[in-house]
Amino acid sequence: MMLWRVCANSLPTGDKFGSGSETLCPLCKSDTETPWHLFVKCPFASALWFASPLPLRVNALPCVDMVDFISDLCNNTNPEMRTSILICAAATFETIWNYKNQVIHSPSDIQPCINRALFSVFNRFHEMTPKDSSCSRMATPSIEPPPSLSIPTV
């Protein structure tokens, strides 16, 4: 579902609904929050992709929007890896979206924690990966975020 929402440009991002400073990316506060920025160009997203179960240097891809990005992931990938790549993309998109919402809707000034986000990506990736896949045997990194950086669940 998240892949469809990203490709359909149906997520309520700052470029559609914000005004003034509300249009800035809540994760990096350095650019307008568009799906392209939030999921690919934001430094938080870029770091998450690079450290994901299937590491990817998203800044090296010659894409300009989310549909091109997903298409590029599928077309330039070994056919046996496509499902795993799409699962990784879905887990990464979902994690970025959830963190963005936690930062926006948290009663306190929450800062995104890349280690906690990475742990979430790996967990979701392993939950969605078929058990007979070679990727299902990949180890989840033992990342424990410091207690002071815990993000309350909504």
XYZ file of C-alpha atoms in Angstrom:
154
model
C 0.000 0.000 0.000
C 2.806 2.423 0.883
C 4.497 1.888 -2.503
C 1.247 2.758 -4.252
C 0.695 5.869 -2.116
C 4.236 7.070 -2.814
C 3.982 6.468 -6.579
C 0.483 7.962 -6.786
C 1.745 11.107 -5.030
C -1.179 10.778 -2.615
C 0.638 11.408 0.671
C -0.106 14.675 2.493
C 3.318 16.303 2.307
C 4.245 19.893 3.122
C 4.301 20.985 -0.519
C 0.582 20.188 -0.796
C -0.792 21.233 2.562
C 1.780 23.378 4.321
C 2.335 27.092 4.350
C 5.446 29.045 5.312
C 7.802 27.034 7.525
C 5.313 24.124 7.540
C 6.457 23.271 4.021
C 9.981 22.423 5.227
C 10.972 18.790 5.640
C 10.451 17.993 9.345
C 13.407 15.575 9.344
C 16.134 17.890 8.027
C 14.431 21.311 7.876
C 16.566 22.202 4.865
C 14.244 21.861 1.871
C 10.575 21.786 0.918
C 8.897 18.551 1.951
C 7.942 16.831 -1.296
C 7.706 13.057 -1.675
C 10.931 13.178 -3.722
C 12.781 15.078 -1.014
C 11.301 13.208 1.957
C 11.920 9.689 0.641
C 15.090 10.150 -1.437
C 16.924 13.478 -1.175
C 16.594 14.190 2.561
C 19.895 13.384 4.340
C 17.953 11.223 6.834
C 16.394 9.204 3.983
C 19.669 8.960 2.094
C 21.459 7.582 5.172
C 18.635 5.109 5.786
C 18.771 3.821 2.199
C 22.553 3.440 2.345
C 22.382 1.410 5.581
C 19.252 -0.579 4.635
C 19.141 -4.393 4.225
C 19.892 -3.866 0.521
C 22.216 -0.817 0.609
C 21.536 1.759 -2.050
C 23.170 5.067 -2.897
C 20.002 6.880 -3.888
C 21.845 10.067 -4.831
C 23.607 8.140 -7.609
C 20.348 7.196 -9.342
C 19.401 9.350 -12.368
C 15.780 9.813 -11.271
C 13.680 12.937 -10.915
C 10.510 11.670 -9.237
C 9.153 8.751 -7.252
C 7.739 6.823 -10.217
C 11.142 6.983 -11.958
C 12.796 5.932 -8.712
C 10.656 2.803 -8.260
C 10.895 2.024 -11.964
C 14.677 2.350 -11.827
C 14.831 0.048 -8.808
C 12.876 -2.605 -10.700
C 14.409 -2.240 -14.162
C 18.042 -2.124 -13.067
C 17.820 -5.072 -10.712
C 18.400 -8.762 -11.137
C 14.893 -10.282 -11.620
C 15.396 -12.614 -8.645
C 16.033 -9.588 -6.415
C 13.085 -7.427 -7.514
C 10.731 -8.633 -4.803
C 13.352 -8.054 -2.131
C 14.140 -4.596 -3.511
C 10.454 -3.639 -3.471
C 10.048 -5.011 0.064
C 13.078 -3.002 1.155
C 11.648 0.105 -0.530
C 8.271 -0.385 1.161
C 9.906 -0.866 4.581
C 12.093 2.206 4.068
C 9.219 4.395 2.839
C 7.026 3.279 5.740
C 9.749 3.978 8.295
C 10.510 7.428 6.894
C 6.800 8.285 6.806
C 6.269 7.100 10.400
C 9.281 9.049 11.661
C 8.151 12.166 9.841
C 4.745 11.894 11.512
C 6.263 11.277 14.941
C 8.402 14.391 14.581
C 5.388 16.478 13.509
C 2.841 15.158 15.991
C 5.020 14.584 19.052
C 4.247 16.832 22.022
C 7.972 17.329 22.647
C 10.807 18.306 20.331
C 11.725 14.836 18.968
C 14.799 14.482 16.803
C 14.905 11.573 14.338
C 17.268 8.774 15.367
C 18.853 6.982 12.407
C 19.695 3.878 14.481
C 16.107 3.417 15.639
C 14.838 4.006 12.093
C 17.317 1.498 10.672
C 16.238 -1.090 13.211
C 12.634 -0.505 12.120
C 13.525 -0.926 8.420
C 15.322 -4.221 9.113
C 12.436 -5.530 11.224
C 9.800 -4.657 8.605
C 11.995 -6.039 5.821
C 12.331 -9.379 7.614
C 8.609 -9.479 8.450
C 7.659 -9.035 4.784
C 10.416 -11.140 3.180
C 9.352 -14.688 2.214
C 11.051 -17.257 4.444
C 12.568 -19.120 1.477
C 14.271 -15.970 0.155
C 18.044 -15.621 0.454
C 17.416 -12.157 1.908
C 15.406 -13.608 4.795
C 18.641 -15.042 6.177
C 20.317 -11.636 6.390
C 21.137 -10.681 9.953
C 19.371 -7.769 11.580
C 21.956 -5.405 12.994
C 22.078 -5.341 16.764
C 21.274 -1.684 17.159
C 19.930 -0.476 20.448
C 19.209 3.251 20.489
C 20.068 5.121 23.658
C 17.088 5.318 26.063
C 17.196 9.128 25.990
C 16.335 9.096 22.279
C 13.252 6.942 22.575
C 10.331 8.065 20.448
C 6.886 7.565 21.947
C 4.436 5.563 19.890
C 1.314 7.342 18.839
